[in-house]
Coordinates of C-alpha atoms in Angstrom, one line a residue:
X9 CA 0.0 0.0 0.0
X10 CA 1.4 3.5 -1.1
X11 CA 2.3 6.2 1.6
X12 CA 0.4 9.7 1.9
X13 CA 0.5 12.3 4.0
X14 CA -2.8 12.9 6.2
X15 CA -3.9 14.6 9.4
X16 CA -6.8 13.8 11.3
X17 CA -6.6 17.4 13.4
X18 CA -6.0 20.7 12.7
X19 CA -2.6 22.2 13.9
X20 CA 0.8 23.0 13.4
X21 CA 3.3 21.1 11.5
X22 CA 3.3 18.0 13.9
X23 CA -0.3 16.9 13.1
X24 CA 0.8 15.3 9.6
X25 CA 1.0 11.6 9.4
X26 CA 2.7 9.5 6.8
X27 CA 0.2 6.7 6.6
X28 CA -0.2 4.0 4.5
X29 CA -3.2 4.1 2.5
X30 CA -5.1 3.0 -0.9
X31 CA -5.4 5.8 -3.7
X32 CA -8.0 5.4 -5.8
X33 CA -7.7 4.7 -9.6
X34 CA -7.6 7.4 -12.4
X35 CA -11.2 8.4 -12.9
X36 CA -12.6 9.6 -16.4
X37 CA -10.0 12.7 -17.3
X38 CA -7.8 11.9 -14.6
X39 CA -4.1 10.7 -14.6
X40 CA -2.6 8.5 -11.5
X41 CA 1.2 9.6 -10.8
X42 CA 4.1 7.7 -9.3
X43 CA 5.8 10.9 -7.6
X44 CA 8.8 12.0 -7.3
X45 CA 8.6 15.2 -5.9
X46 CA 6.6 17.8 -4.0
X47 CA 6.5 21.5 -4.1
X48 CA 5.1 22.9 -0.6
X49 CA 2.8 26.1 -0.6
X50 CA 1.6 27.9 2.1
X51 CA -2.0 27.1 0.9
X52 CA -1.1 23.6 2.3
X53 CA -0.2 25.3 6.0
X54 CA -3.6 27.3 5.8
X55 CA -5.2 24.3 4.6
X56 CA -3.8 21.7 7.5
X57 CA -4.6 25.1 10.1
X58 CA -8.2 25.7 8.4
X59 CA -7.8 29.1 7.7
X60 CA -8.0 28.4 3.8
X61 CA -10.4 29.3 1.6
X62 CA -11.0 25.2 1.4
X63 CA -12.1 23.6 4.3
X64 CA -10.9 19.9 4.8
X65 CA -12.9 17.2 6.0
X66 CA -11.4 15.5 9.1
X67 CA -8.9 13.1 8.0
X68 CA -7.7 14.8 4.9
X69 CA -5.0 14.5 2.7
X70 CA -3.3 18.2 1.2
X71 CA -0.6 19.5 -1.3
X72 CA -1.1 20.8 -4.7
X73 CA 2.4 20.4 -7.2
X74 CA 3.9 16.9 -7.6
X75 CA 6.1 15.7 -10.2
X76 CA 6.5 12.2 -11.6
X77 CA 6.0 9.2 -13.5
X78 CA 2.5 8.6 -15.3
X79 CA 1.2 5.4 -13.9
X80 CA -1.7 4.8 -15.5
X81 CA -4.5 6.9 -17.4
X82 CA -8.4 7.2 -16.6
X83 CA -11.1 6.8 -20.0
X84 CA -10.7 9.6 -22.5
X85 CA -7.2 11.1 -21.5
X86 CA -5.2 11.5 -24.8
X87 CA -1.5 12.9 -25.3
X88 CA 0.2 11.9 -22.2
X89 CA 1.0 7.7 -21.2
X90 CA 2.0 5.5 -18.8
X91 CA 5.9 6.4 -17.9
X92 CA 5.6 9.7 -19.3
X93 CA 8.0 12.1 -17.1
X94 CA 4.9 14.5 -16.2
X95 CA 4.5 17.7 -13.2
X96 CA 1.4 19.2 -12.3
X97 CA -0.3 22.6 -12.3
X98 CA -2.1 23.2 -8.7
X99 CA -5.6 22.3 -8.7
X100 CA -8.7 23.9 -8.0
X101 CA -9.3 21.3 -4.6
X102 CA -6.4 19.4 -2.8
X103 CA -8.7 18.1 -0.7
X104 CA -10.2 16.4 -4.1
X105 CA -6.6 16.0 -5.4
X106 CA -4.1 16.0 -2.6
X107 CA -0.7 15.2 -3.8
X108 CA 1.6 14.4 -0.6
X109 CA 1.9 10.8 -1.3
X110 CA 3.7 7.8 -3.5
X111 CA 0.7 7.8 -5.7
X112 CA -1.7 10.9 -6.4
X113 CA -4.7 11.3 -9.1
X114 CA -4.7 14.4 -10.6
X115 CA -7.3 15.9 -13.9
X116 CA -5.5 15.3 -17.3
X117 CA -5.5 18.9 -18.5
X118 CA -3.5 20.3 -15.3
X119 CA -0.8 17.6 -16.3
X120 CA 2.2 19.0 -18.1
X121 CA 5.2 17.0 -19.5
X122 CA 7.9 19.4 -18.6
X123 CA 11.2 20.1 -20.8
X124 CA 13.8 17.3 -19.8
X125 CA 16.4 19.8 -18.8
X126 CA 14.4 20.3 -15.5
X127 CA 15.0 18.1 -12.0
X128 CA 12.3 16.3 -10.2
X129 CA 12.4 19.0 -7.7
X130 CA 12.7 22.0 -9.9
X131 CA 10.0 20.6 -12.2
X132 CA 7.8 20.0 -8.7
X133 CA 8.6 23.5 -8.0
X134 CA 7.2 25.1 -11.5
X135 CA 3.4 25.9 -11.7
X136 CA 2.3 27.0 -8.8
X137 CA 4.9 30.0 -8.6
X138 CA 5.1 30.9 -12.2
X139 CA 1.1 30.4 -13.3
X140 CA 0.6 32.7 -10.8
X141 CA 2.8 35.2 -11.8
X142 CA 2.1 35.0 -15.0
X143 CA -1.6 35.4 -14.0
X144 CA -1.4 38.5 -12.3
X145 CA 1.4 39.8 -14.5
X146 CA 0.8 39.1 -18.4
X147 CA -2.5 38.1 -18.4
X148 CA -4.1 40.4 -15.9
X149 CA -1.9 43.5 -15.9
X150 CA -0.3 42.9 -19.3
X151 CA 2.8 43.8 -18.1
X152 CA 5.4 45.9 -20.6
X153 CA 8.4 47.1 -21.8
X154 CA 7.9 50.5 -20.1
X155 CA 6.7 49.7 -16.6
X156 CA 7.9 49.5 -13.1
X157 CA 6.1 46.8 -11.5
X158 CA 6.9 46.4 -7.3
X159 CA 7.2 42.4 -5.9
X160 CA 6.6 42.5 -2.1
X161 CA 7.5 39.2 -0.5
X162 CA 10.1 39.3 -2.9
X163 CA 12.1 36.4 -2.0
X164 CA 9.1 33.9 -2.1
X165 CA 8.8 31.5 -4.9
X166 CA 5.8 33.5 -6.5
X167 CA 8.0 36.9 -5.6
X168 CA 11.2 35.3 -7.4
X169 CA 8.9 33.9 -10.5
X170 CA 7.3 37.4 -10.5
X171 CA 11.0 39.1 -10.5
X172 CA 11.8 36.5 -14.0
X173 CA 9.0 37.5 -16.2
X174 CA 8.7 41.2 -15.7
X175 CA 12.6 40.6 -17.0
X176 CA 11.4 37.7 -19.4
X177 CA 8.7 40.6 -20.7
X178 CA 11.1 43.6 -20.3
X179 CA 9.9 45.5 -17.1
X180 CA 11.6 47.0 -14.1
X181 CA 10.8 44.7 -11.3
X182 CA 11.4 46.3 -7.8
X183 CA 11.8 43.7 -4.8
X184 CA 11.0 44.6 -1.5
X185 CA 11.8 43.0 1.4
X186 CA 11.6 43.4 4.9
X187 CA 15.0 42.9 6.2
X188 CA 18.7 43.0 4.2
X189 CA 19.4 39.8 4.6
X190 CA 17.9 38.6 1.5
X191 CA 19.2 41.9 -0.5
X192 CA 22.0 40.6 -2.3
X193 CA 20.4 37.3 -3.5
X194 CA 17.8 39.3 -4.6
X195 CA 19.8 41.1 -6.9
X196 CA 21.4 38.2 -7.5
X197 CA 18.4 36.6 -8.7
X198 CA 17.3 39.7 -11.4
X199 CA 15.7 42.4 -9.1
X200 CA 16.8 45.4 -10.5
X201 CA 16.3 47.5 -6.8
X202 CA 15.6 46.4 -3.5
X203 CA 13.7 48.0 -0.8
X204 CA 13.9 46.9 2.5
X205 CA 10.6 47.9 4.1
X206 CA 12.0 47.7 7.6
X207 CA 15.3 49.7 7.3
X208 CA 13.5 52.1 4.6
X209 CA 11.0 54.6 4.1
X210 CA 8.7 52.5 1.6
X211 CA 6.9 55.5 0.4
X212 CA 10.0 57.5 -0.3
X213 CA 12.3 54.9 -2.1
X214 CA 10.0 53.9 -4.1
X215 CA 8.9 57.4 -5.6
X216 CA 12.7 58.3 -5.7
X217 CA 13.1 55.0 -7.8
X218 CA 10.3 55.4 -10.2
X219 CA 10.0 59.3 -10.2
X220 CA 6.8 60.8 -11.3
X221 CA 6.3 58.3 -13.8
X222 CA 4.9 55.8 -10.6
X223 CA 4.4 52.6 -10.6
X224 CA 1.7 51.0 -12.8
X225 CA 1.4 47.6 -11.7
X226 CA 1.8 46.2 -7.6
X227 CA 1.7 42.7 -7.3
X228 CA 1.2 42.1 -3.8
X229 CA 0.4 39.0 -1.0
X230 CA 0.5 40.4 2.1
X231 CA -2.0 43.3 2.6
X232 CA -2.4 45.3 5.7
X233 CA -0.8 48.9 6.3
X234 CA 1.7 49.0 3.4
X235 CA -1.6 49.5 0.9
X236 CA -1.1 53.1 1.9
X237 CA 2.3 53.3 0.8
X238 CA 2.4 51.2 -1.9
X239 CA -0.8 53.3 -3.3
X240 CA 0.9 56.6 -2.6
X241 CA 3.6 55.8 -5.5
X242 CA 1.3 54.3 -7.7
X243 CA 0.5 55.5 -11.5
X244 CA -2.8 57.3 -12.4
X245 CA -4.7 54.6 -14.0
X246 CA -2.0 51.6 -11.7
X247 CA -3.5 48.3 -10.7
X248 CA -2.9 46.8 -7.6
X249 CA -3.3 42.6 -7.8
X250 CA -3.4 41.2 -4.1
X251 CA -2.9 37.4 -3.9
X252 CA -3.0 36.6 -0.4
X253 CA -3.5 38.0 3.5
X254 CA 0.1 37.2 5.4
X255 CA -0.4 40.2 7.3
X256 CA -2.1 39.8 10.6
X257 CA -3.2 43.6 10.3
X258 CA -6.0 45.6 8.9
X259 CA -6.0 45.9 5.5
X260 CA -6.5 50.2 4.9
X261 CA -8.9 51.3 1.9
X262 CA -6.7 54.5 0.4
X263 CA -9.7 56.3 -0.8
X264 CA -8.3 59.0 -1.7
X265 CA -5.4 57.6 -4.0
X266 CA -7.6 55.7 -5.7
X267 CA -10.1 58.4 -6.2
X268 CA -7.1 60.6 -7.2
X269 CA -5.6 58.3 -9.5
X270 CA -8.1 55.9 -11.0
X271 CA -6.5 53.0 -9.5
X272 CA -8.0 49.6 -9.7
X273 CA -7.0 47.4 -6.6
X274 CA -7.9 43.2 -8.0
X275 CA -8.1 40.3 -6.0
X276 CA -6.8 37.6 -7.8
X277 CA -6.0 33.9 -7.0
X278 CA -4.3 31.2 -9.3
X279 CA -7.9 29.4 -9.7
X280 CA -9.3 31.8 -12.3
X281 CA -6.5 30.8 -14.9
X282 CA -6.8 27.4 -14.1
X283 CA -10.5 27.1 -14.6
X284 CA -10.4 28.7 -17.9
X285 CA -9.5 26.2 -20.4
X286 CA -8.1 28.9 -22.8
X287 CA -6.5 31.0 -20.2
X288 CA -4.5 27.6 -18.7
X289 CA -3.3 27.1 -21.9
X290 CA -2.1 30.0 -22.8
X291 CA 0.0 30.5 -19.2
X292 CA 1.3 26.9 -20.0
X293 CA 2.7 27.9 -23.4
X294 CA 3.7 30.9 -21.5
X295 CA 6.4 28.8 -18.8
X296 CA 7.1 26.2 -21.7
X297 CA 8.3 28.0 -23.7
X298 CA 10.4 30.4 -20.8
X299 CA 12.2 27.4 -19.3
X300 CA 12.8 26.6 -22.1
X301 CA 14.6 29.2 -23.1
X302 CA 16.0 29.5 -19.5
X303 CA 14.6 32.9 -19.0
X304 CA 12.4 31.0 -16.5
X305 CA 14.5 28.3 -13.9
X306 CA 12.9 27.7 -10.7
X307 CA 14.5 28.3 -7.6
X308 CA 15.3 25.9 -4.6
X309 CA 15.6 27.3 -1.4
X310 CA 15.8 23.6 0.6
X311 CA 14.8 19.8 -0.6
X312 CA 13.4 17.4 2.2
X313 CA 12.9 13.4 2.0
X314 CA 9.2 12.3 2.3
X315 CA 10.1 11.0 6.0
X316 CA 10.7 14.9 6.8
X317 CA 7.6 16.1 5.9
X318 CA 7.0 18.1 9.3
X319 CA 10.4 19.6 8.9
X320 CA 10.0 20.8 5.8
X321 CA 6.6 22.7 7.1
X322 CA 8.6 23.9 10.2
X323 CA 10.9 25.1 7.2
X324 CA 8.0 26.6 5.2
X325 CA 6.5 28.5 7.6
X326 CA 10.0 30.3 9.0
X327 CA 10.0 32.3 6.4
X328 CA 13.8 31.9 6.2
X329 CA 13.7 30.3 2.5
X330 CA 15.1 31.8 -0.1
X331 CA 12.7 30.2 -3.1
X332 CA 10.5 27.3 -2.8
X333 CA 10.2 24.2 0.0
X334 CA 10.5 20.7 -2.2
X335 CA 9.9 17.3 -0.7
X336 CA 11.4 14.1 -2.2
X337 CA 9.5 10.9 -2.4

């Protein structure tokens, strides 16, 4: 019997189990997947707390990216087969299609045979951070040659994704972060400024950066007080895409800046591009064809074994990674 990863409590890391249990056959659409790795997401850590927008039944498996083998296909799945080298783009319900395990079932069109050139972990590592992005960024924003876009939570795997395609696409990314620590790498890894939003005046560096042009596109996960700032240098006409809540703070409407400049503030989540058949495939042309050319190459801050699957949500949720959290299986 294959292992998975369950808990039968919600908690901190401890309350995942490595248990040994059945996983079902492939149904119609679906493909079964002998993994090899895991890419961890804080949605998993909101998911196993129950503070996600899914609520899991009590003993539920989690985990949205896996890469592997295909084991076997369900009725009416065409272009990928058994031992095809395969990863997976995040779907719309991990409790549905969890994939910390040996074996996972996944729907055929979220399954992507990746370029060769990519590892088990980097390829486990791919579509959650740069669908995302790419969401928010090129399809969303539409994203150019002449803007200045600023990444907050910078040094996260959807921050670093975010930081490659406004290069890939010919923007100005600006990083911030909150302490120096992370500064260098992120230079390192293409940011071409970095803020550090507890040594610096966010409001002031960033309009001394971007001048009165502004900044036409914020792509943003944490919320709370810095929508005042952030808002304050924005562009008349700027959107603002917020993808998550990390911030345990209020969330401030700025009326008046986007009264003043015709801002549009979005919420956006990763589920509207993968529930659009047209939009899905269009984002995975988009990462094809940019790890391909190596504009796009995912980021590892630290790999795990399957055993160390509490560690390596310990590790996720220090936020001392650099990148993304990968589990081996």
């Amino acid at each position: 019997m294959p292992r998975v990863v369950r808990f039968h409590d919600y908690g901190g890391p401890e309350v995942l189990r490595i248990e040994h249990a059945d996983v079902r056959n492939p149904g119609p659409g679906e493909v079964r997947i002998r993994v090899k790795a895991l890419g961890l997401n804080r949605a998993e850590a909101m998911l196993r707390t129950n503070i996600y927008i899914e609520t899991a039944p009590l003993p539920s498996g989690l985990g949205l990216e896996a890469a592997g083998l295909v084991e076997t296909v369900g009725e009416g799945v065409e272009g990928l087969a058994p031992g095809d080298a395969v990863s997976v783009v995040p779907s719309r319900s991990m409790v549905r299609w969890p994939a910390y395990g040996e074996l996972a079932v996944f729907p055929a069109d979220l399954v992507v045979r990746h370029p060769p050139s990519l590892s088990w972990e980097e390829a486990a590592a791919t579509w959650m951070q740069y669908v995302t992005a790419y969401g928010a960024l090129v399809d969303i924003a539409n994203l150019n040659r002449d803007d200045f876009v600023v990444i907050t939570a910078a040094s996260s795997s959807v921050g670093l994704a975010a930081i490659q395609i406004a290069n890939l696409v010919g923007a100005t990314p600006i990083a911030v972060t909150r302490t120096s620590a992370k500064k260098q790498a992120l230079i390192d890894a293409g940011a071409a400024h970095v803020v550090v939003s507890d040594e610096e005046d966010l409001e002031a560096r960033l309009g001394a950066i971007t001048g009165p042009e502004g900044v036409r596109v914020v792509f943003d996960p944490i919320g709370g007080p810095s929508f005042g700032p952030l808002t304050a240098v924005m562009a008349r006409g700027g959107i603002l895409i917020e993808y998550g809540a990390l911030s345990p703070e209020p969330t401030p409407f700025p009326l008046f800046a986007v009264l003043g400049k015709s801002l549009t503030l979005r919420g956006y989540l990763i589920h509207e591009i993968v529930a659009d058949p047209v939009r899905l495939e269009a984002a995975k042309a988009f990462v094809l064809d940019g790890l391909g050319s190596g504009a796009l190459r995912p980021i590892i801050a630290r790999s795990f074994p399957f055993d160390q699957i509490v560690d390596a949500h310990r590790f996720l949720e220090s936020n001392d990674q650099f990148g993304k959290v990968v589990v081996t299986v």
